[in-house]
Each structure stands twice: as C-alpha cells, then as structure tokens.
XYZ file of C-alpha atoms in Angstrom:
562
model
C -22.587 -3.218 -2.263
C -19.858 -5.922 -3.178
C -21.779 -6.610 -6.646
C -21.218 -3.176 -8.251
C -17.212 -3.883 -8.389
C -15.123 -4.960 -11.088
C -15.780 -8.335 -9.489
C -19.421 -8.966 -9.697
C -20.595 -12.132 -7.663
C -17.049 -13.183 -6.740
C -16.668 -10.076 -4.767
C -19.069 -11.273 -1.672
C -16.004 -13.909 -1.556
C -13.233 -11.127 -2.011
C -14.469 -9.783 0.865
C -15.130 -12.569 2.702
C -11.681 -14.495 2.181
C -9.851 -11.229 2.516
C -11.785 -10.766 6.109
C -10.894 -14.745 7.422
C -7.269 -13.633 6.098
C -6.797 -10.687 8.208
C -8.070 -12.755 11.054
C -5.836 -14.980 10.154
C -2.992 -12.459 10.362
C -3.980 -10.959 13.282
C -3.808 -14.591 14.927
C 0.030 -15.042 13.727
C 0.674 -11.349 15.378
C -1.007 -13.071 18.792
C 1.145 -16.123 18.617
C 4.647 -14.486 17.646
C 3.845 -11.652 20.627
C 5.179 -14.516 22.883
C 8.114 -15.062 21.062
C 9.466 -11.753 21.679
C 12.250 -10.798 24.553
C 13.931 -8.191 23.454
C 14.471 -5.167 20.563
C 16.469 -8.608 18.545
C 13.396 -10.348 18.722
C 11.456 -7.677 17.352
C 13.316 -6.215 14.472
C 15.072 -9.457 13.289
C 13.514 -11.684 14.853
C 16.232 -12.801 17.013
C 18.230 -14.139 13.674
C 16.146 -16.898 14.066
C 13.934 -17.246 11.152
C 14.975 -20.386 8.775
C 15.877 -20.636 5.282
C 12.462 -21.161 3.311
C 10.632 -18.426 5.025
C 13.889 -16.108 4.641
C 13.803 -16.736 0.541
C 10.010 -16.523 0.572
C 9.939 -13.560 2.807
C 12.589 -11.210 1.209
C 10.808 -11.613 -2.427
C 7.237 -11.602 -1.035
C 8.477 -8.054 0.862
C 9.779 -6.477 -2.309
C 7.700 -7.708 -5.020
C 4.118 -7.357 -3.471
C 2.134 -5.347 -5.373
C 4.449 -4.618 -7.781
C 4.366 -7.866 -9.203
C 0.554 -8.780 -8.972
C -0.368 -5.549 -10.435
C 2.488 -3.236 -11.885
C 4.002 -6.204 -14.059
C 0.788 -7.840 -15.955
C -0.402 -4.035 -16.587
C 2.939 -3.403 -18.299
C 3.194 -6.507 -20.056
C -0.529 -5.402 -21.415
C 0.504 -2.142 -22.349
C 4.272 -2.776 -23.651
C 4.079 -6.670 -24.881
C 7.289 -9.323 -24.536
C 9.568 -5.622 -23.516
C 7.756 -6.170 -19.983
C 9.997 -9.440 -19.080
C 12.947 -6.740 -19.084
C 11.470 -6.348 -15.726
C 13.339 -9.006 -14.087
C 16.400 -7.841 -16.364
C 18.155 -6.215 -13.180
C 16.178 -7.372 -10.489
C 16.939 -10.487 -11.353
C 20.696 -10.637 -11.294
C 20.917 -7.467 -8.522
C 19.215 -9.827 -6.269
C 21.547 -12.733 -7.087
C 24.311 -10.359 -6.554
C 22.931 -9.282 -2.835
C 22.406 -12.774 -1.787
C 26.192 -13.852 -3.121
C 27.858 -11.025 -2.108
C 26.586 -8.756 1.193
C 23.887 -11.686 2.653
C 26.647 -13.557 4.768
C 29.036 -10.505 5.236
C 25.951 -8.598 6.582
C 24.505 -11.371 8.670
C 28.359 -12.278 9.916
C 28.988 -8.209 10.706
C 25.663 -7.315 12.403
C 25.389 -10.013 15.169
C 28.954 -9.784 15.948
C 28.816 -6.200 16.715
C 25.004 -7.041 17.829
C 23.871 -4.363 14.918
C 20.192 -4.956 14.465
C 19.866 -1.928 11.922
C 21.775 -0.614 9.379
C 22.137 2.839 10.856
C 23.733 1.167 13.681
C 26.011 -1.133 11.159
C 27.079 2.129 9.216
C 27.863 3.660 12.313
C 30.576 0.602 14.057
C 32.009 -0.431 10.740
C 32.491 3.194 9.888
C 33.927 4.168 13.239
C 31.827 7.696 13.217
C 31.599 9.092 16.998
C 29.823 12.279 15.671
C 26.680 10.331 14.907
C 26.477 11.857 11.795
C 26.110 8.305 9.550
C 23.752 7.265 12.002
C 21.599 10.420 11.789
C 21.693 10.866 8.349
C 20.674 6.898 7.157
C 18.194 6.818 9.724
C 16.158 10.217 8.881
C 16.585 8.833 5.076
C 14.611 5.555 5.971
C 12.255 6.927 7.898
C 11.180 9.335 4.882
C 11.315 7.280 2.524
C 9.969 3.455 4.878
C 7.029 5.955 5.863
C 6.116 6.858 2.533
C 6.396 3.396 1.353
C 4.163 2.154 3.765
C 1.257 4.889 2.656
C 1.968 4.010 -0.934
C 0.844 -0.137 -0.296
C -2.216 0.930 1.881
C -3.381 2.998 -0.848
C -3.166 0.592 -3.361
C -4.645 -2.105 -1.220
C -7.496 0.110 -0.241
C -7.780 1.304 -3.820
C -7.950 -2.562 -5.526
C -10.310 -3.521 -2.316
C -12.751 -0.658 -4.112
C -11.986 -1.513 -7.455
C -13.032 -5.402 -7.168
C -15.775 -5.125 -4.605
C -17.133 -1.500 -5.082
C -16.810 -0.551 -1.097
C -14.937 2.589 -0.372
C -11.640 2.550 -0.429
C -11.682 4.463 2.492
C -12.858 1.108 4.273
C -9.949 -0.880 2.078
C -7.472 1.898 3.637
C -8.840 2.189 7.346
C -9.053 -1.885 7.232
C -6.008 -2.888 5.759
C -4.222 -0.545 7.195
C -5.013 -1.311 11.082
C -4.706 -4.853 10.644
C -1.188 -4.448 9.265
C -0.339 -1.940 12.100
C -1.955 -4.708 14.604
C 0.075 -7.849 13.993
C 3.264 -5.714 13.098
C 3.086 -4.094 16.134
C 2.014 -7.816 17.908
C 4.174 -9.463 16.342
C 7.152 -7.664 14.912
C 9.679 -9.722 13.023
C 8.283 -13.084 13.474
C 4.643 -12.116 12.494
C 6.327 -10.011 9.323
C 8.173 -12.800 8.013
C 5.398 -15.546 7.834
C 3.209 -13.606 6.676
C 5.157 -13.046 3.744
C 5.594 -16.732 3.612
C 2.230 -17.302 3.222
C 1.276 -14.337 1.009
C 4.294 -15.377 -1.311
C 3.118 -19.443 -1.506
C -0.437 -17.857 -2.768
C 0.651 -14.957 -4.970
C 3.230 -17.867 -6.634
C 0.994 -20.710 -6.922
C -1.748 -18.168 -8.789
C 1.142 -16.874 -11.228
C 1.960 -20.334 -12.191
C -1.587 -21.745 -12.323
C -3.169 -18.559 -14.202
C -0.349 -18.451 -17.413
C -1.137 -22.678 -17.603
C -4.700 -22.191 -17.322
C -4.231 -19.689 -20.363
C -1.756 -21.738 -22.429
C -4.473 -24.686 -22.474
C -6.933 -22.066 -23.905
C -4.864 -20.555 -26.061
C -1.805 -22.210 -26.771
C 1.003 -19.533 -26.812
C -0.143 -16.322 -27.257
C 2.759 -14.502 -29.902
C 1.042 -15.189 -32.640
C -2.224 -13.316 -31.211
C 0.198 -10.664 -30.197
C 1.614 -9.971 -33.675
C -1.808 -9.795 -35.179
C -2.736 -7.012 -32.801
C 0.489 -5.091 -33.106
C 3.961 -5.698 -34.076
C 4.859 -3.606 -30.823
C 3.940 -6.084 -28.806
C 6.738 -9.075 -29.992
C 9.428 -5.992 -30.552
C 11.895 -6.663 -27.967
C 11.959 -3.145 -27.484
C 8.715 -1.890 -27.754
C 8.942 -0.439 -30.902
C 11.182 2.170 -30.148
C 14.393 3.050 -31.800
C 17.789 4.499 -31.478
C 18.278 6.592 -27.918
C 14.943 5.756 -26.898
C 14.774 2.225 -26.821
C 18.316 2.321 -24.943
C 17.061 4.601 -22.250
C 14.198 2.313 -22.020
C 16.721 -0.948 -21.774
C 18.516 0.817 -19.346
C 15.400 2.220 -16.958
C 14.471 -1.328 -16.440
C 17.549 -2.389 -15.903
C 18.248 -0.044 -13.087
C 15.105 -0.792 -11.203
C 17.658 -3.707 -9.907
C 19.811 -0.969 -8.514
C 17.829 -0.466 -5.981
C 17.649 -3.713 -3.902
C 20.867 -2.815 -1.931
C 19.741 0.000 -1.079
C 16.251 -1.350 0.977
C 16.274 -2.021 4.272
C 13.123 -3.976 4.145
C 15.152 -6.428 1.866
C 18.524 -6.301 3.883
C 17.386 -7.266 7.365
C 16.470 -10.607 5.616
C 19.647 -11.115 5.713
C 20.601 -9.687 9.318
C 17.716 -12.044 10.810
C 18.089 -15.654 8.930
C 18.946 -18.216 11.554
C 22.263 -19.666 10.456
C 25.354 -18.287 8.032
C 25.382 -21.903 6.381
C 21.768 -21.357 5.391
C 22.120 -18.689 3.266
C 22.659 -20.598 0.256
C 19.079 -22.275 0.755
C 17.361 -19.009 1.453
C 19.206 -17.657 -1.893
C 18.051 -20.666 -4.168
C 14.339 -20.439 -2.765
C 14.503 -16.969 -3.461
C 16.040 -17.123 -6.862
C 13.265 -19.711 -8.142
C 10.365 -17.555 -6.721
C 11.458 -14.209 -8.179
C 12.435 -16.096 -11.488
C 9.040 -17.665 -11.683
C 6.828 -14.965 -10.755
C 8.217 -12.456 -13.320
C 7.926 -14.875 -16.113
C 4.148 -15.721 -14.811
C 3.115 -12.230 -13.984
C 4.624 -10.946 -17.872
C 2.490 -13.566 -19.756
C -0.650 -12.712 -17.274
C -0.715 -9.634 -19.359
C 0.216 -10.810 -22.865
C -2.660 -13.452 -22.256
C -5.034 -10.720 -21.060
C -4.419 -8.859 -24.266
C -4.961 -12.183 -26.161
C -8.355 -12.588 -24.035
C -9.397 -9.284 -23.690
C -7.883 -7.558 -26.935
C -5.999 -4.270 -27.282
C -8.236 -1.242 -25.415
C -10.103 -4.198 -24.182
C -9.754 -3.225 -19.955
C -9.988 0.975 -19.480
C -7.828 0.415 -16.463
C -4.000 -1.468 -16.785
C -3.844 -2.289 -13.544
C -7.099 -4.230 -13.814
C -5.003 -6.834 -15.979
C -4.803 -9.849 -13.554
C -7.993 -9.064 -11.156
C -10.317 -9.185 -14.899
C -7.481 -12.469 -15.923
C -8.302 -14.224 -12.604
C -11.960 -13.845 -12.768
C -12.199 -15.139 -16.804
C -10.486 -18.192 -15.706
C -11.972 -19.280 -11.910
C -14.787 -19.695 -10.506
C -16.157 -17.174 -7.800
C -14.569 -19.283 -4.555
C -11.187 -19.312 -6.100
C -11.367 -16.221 -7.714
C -11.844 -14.456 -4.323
C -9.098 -16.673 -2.728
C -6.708 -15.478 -5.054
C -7.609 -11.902 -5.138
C -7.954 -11.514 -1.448
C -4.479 -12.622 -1.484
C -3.444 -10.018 -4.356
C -4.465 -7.241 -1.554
C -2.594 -9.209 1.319
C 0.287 -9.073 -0.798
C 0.711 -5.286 -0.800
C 0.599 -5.273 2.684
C 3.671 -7.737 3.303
C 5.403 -5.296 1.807
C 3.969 -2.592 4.207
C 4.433 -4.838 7.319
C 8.324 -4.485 6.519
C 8.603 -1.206 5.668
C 6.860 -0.016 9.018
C 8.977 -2.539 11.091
C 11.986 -0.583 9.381
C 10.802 2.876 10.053
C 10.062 1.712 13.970
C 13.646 0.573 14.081
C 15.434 3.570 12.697
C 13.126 5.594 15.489
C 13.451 3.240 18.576
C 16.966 1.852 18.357
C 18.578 3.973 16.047
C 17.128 7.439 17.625
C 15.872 6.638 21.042
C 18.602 3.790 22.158
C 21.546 5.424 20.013
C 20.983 9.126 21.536
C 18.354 9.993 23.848
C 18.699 6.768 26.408
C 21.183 3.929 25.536
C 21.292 1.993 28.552
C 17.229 1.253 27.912
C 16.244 -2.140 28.824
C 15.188 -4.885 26.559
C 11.814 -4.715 27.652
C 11.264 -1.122 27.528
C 12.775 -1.323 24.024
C 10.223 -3.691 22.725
C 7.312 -1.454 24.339
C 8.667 1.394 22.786
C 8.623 0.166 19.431
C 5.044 -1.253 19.758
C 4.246 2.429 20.534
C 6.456 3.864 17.673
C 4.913 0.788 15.374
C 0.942 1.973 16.192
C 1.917 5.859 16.135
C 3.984 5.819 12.552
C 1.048 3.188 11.570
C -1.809 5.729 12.159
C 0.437 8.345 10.233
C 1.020 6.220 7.326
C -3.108 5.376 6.933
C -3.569 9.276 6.912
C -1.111 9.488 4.752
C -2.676 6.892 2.689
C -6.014 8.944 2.595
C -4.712 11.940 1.547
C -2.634 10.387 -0.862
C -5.113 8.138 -2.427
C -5.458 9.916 -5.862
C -1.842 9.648 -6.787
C 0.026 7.458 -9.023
C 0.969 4.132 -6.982
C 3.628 3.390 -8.462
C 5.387 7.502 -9.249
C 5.456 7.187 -5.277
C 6.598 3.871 -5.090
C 9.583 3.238 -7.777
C 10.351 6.983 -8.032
C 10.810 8.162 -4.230
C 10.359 5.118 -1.958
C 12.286 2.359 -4.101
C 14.598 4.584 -5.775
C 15.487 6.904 -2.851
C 16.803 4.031 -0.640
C 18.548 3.056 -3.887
C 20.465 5.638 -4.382
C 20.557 7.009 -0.526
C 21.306 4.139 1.095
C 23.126 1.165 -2.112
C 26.585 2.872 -2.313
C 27.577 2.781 1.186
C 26.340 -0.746 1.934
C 27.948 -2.062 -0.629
C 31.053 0.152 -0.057
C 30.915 -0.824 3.923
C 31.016 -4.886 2.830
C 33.915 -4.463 0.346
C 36.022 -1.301 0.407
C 38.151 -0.655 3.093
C 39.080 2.906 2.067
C 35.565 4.031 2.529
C 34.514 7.031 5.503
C 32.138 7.787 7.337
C 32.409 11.778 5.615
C 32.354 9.816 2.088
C 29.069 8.092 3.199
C 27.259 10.908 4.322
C 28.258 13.309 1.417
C 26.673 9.602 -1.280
C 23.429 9.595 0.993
C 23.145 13.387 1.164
C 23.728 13.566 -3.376
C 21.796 10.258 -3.751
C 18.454 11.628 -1.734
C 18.425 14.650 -3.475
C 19.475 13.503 -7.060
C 16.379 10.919 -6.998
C 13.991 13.572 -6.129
C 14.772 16.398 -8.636
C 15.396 13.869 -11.456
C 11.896 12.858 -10.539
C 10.706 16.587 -11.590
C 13.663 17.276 -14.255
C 11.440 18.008 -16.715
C 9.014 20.343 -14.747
C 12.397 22.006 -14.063
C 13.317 22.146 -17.219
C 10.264 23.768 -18.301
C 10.342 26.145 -15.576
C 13.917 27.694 -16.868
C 12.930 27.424 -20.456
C 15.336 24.231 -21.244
C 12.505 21.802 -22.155
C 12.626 22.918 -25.790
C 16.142 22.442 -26.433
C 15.974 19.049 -24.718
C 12.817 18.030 -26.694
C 15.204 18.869 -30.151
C 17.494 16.320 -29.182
C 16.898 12.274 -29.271
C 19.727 11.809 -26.708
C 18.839 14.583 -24.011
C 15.071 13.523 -24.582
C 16.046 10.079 -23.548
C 18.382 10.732 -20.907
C 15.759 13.357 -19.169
C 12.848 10.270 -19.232
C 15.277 7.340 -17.794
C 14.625 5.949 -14.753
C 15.506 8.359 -11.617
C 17.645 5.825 -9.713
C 20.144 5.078 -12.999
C 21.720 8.824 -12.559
C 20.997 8.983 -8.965
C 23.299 5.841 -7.833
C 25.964 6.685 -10.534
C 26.300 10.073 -8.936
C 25.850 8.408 -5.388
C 28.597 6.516 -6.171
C 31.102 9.018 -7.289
C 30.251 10.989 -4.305
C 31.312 8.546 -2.126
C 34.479 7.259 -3.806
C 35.726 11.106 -4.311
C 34.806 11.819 -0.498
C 36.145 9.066 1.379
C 39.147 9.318 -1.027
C 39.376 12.623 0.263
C 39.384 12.182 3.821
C 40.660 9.631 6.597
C 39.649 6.247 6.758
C 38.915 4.307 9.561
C 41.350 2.611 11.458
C 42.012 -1.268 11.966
C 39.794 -2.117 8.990
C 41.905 -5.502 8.364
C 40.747 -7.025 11.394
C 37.342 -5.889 10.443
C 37.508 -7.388 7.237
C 39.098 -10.476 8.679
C 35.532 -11.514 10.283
C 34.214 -11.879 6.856
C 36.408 -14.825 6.575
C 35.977 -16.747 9.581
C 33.189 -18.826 10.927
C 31.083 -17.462 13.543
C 32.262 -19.270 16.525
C 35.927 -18.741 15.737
C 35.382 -14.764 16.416
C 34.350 -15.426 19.924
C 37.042 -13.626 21.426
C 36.607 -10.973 23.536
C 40.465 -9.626 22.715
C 39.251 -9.514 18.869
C 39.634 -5.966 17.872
C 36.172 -5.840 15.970
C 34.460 -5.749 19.628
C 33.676 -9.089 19.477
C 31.821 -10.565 22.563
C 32.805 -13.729 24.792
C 29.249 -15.396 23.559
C 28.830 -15.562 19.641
C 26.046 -17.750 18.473
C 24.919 -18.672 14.584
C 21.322 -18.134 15.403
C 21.078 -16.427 18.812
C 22.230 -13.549 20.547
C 24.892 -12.778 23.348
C 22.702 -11.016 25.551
C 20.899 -12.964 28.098
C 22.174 -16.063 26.172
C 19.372 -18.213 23.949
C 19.680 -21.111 22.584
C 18.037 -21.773 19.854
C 20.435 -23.935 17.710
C 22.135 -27.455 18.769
C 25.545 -26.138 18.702
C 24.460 -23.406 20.690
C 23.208 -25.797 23.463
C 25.999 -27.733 23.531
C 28.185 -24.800 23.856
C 26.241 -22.959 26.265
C 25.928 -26.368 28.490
C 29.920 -26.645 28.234
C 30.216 -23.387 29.837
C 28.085 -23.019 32.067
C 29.340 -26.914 33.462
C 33.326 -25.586 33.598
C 33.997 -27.969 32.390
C 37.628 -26.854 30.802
C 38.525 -24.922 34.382
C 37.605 -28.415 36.132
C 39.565 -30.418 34.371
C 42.814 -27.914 34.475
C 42.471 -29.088 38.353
C-alpha cells in the first residue's frame, strides 16, 4: 500500500518514522501531564518555558506547513518573487518581539491574565463583558478552523507520499494531536514545536547545500527557463506587480493578531529572557524562508518547468532526489509533524477562550484549579473530535484559501488593532475595540468573496476595465481588512470614554517585575509577583523566587523590627 505514493520505497519509512514520532509525542504529553497544577500550567505553561524552546516554539507554531509546503511550491511557480515571503513576516515578527513580547508578558501575570480575552477585558476596564465575548467567539471560529485546515493537510501529504487514505492521515494525526494536547497542554505544545522546528530547520539548510553542490547556484538555470523566474516581480507590471508587493507584504500583518503566536510571549519563563527567545527566533524564521525559497528554485532547476503536476509536491519530490530512503522518511515524517505543531496551538487556544474565558469568566468563576484543568482536557478532546470532522469534510478544499484567507487573516485583522492599541495607546476603549474586531471579522471574509460579489451585482466588468480596481480587488484580504480595523478603532474609542487610571497602567510597562509587588498598586497588583511563577498557591520555579519566597515565609523583616 505505502509503494503506490509519491514516495515509492521510502514511504514504508514515512510511515514508519512518522508512527515512532507520534509515539514519541504521545510520550512528551505523558510526561508534561505531571507538570500540570492548575489552568496556568495548562495554557501557558505556568510562564515557565525557557528562552530556546520559546524562539523555536513561536516560529515552529506559525510557520508549519506553510513553510515546508506553501513556500517551495511558490518559489516553483513564481521564481526569486517567492523570498517576498518573509518581506513582512520578517520584520512584523521583529516588531512583536521588540515591542508587545515584554509589555504582554509584564501585563498578563500581573493581572494573572492567561488569555487575551481576559487581558482585553482588565486593561480595557469593560464590566459588560462585551470585549471578552466578542475576542473570544472570534478565536474560537477562526482557532477551530485553523486546526481542521493542518489536519487536512497532514492527512492529505500522509496520502500523497505513502498512498494510504487520507482518511487514516486525518483520523491518525488528528487523535494523536488531540491526545498529548489534551495530556499535556502547554508544556507538551511547546516542545513539540521545539523538536519539530530543530528537524524542519536542519532539512531546509541541508536540502538548498545538498543542491548548491549539484548545481552550483541555480539563476542561471532559472533565466534559461523563463525570465519570470529572476524578475523581482514576477513579471508583472504597473498596478499589478504593486498589489502583488503589497499582498506579501501584509501576510506580516497578521502575526499580532494570533493568539497561537502571542501566548509565547505570556508563557516564557523570565522578562530578561525575551531578548534570547527573540534572537533564536529571528535566525530560525530568517533561515528557513531563505532555505524553503531556493527548495523550489532548485526543484525547478532539477525537475524543470511543468516538471511536478502538483506545487505542493515541490520539497516531498526535492527530498527524495537528494536522500536516501531512511533519511528521506525522517525528514518527511517530520514535514507532516510540522503541520500539526501548528494545530497543537491553535486547539490549546480555542480550549482557553472556552474554559477560562467562557466557563471561568461567566458561567462559574470561583472554579477551582483542578476542575479548571479537567475541564479543559474535556473542552481539548471535544473541540479535537470537531476539528477532525471538520477536517473530513473539508478535505477537498484549498489548504491554504482556508488558512491565510480566514484563519490567518481573520485573527489579523479581528484581533492586531486592539492588541497593539491595548500595549501602546492609552486613549483606546473597550466600545472602540469591539466596533475594530466586529469591521475586521467581517471585512476579511467578504474581501475573501469580493469578486463573486462583484459578479453577482454586475460590477466585475467595470472592475476588470481598470488595472487599478483589478489589482486592488485580488490583494491580499488582510491588507484592507486591518487598515479598516484600524480606523474603526481609532474613530470609536476617539468617540467614546476611555478608561480610567491608564497612567498607572502604563507605568507597569516600565518597572521590573518585583518592584510592582504591591498590593496598594492601582493596576490590581498582588502581594506575590514572580518572573516565572504565579501568585496563586506560590511556586517557585526561579532562584529569586526561592529566595524571596524563603524570606517571607521566615519573617524575617517582622522579627527583626522586634
């Protein structure tokens, strides 16, 4: 059965590799299920989690299959235009990481926020629960979808390379990714992602060398097959090859905007580390774009233009011209893992917006720890079994239209704005917010079917006449959807009151961690603050925590007063 996929011999050893990896998962589910005490634990893994498998984590979560498959198969169909990829992700990461990582991680643990429903919600002063509400129905849309979208493409390579069903790739992947998410939450999440990202990196840095000794650099081959392929712009001209600049460009727009991406931030161990988690994710993202572009331009030097039916076939067909069956399955077993660190996030997300946005924030809030981190096992299994039906029925469309233009882009535009906003803008309101999630949901899905709209009222025409509207109509959903996001919320919270005492808010931005443990602070700070714990049922898990927890529980300071 495994011989009659794209992978011949070497798919006995997809199969088998993938199979010892999901074992292997399952096993880091087991061992992080004892790590857990309480909702923290599970959902940010107590901010706890160092600064290597932070940077590896929040890249490996994002990029997944994105990167393995969606960038070589451009690069093969567009040439040298396909680095534009990392043209805003690139810098839009840079600019999270500098600017929101250590007011978000500062913010959330001294409020003790473990979501960013329930940030919105305290830095926005809103007692109607409307910010909560809203952000937390948006990512559990648009989380759940994303979910479906990796299992389908996991199950659907799995077929592709070995010839089994992809039902079997979707049922398999799919309930081992529900298994050690809902084992392990946080903890199993992020090193899994570790090691998913260490493989997925190594291959995209081995597989462009292995090429380049073959080969020698492959622009020459690329004019010779099309001058298209060296144009920085793909050939295109005028309006169009501006709209296409600028769709690539705003694919960076959208990593505000992503929970799965932001409680990276909320759950590394220490505010000092976040330099180190930056640089380690910097260097990955940097190097894995400029591998994963010349997988493709080598695939069209290897394979020649028309040369694979399927694009996203480009580094699966790469990998198995250059290694031998062993490796070959090593390093495709790990393509499919990939796509599913992005799916263990994205479910972990969803459970969080249900169980301690939802359940704790309106049905029961005084719920204990314990039933807190049962619930969300529950929540984790049930919106698990959803998302693999979802992924069944789903399995015939486009990857990546559900992916970048509802999933990625709707938490762009939904979500971006106000976190942003919340971080640096103390004029901004909780009716501002709601009003930018509310135009940035809906803007991303209609531009999505703008020109079946079009069509429908007889427009299409008229746009088609015109090089600007026919460029404007085919850019990227999230460009238009976060400018108008954006406007929406800086008219609306113009336009209404403000929160109160946002200076003092602000002023925790700008003060070490232990200096804000003051229970008189008007931010709600509590008497315990840790960098890398929690102040319920005190943890320590740092050396300055120990020390500090030691001096007071000794009394030390009362004692000697005597």
């Amino acid at each position: 059965m495994a011989t009659d996929g794209l992978a011949g011999s070497a798919g006995a050893w997809v199969l088998g590799t993938f199979g010892v990896y999901l074992l292997l998962l399952l096993g880091i589910g087991l061992y992080s299920s004892r790590l857990m005490d309480s909702v923290d634990d599970y959902v940010i893994g107590g901010r706890s989690i160092g600064p290597v498998v932070t940077g590896f984590s929040e890249r490996a979560s994002e990029m997944s299959g994105w990167l393995t498959l969606g960038v070589p198969s451009d690069a093969f169909g567009t040439g040298v235009m396909a680095f534009y990829n990392g043209l805003g992700m690139i810098p839009a990461d840079l600019f999270a990481w500098a600017g929101l990582a250590k007011r978000l991680r500062k913010y959330t643990e001294v409020v003790k926020a473990v979501t960013l429903p329930t940030f919105f919600e305290t830095r926005l002063q809103d007692d109607t629960g409307l910010v909560k509400g809203v952000s937390a129905f948006v990512l559990m849309i648009f989380e759940g979808g994303y979910v479906g979208a990796q299992i389908v493409a996991a199950g659907t390579l799995l077929e592709v390379l070995t010839g089994v069903s992809s039902l079997v790739g979707i049922l398999g992947g799919g309930v081992i990714v529900v298994g050690y998410t809902m084992l392990g939450g946080y903890f199993a999440v992020a090193w899994s992602d570790y090691l998913q990202g260490a493989i997925i990196l190594a291959a995209f840095i081995i597989l462009p060398v292995i090429a380049f000794t073959n080969y020698g650099l492959p622009f020459g081959e690329l004019a010779s097959v099309g001058s298209s392929y060296t144009s920085v712009t793909a050939g295109m001209t005028g309006w169009a090859a501006v709209f296409g600049i600028i769709s690539y460009a705003a694919i960076g727009l959208g990593i505000p905007g992503n929970p799965h991406v932001m409680v990276r931030f909320m759950g590394i161990d220490e505010v000092k580390n976040v330099r180190l988690a930056a640089l380690v994710a910097q260097l990955f993202m940097f190097v894995a774009y400029i591998g994963a572009g010349f997988v493709g331009l080598y695939a069209l030097v290897v394979f020649g233009q028309g040369g694979i039916e399927d694009p996203n076939n480009v580094m699966p067909m790469l990998t198995l011209e250059f290694f031998p069956g062993a490796i070959a399955g090593i390093i495709l077993a790990a393509a499919l893992a990939a796509m599913m660190s992005s799916a263990d996030s994205q479910l972990l997300v969803a459970t969080s917006a249900i169980v301690e946005d939802v359940y704790h924030g309106y049905v029961n809030p005084a719920a204990s720890q314990e039933d807190l981190v049962r619930y969300s096992q529950f929540v984790t299994l049930g919106l698990g079994a959803a998302s693999i039906a979802f992924a069944y029925l789903a399995q015939n469309t486009s990857i990546y239209t559900l992916v970048l233009d509802y999933a990625w882009g709707g938490l762009g535009a939904a979500i971006g704005p106000t976190l942003i906003a919340s971080l640096w803008w103390k004029r901004v309101s909780a009716a501002g917010s709601v009003a930018s999630m509310i135009v940035g949901t809906v803007t991303m899905v209609l531009w999505t079917q703008l020109s079946t709209i079009l069509e429908l009222v007889g427009l299409l025409g008229a746009v088609e006449g015109s090089a600007f509207l026919t460029g404007l109509v085919g850019v990227y959903g999230l460009f238009p959807a976060f400018i108008l996001s954006t406007l929406t919320l800086i008219v609306g919270s113009l336009l209404t009151t403000p929160p109160e005492g946002v200076d003092d808010h602000f002023d925790t931005f700008d003060k070490p961690l232990p200096a804000l443990s003051s229970a008189d602070d008007p931010t709600g700070t509590p008497e315990y603050v840790t960098d890398g714990g929690r102040d319920v049922a005190p943890k320590a898990v740092t050396e300055t925590d120990t020390i500090r927890a030691h001096v007071t529980a000794s009394d030390y300071w009362e004692t000697g007063e005597e």
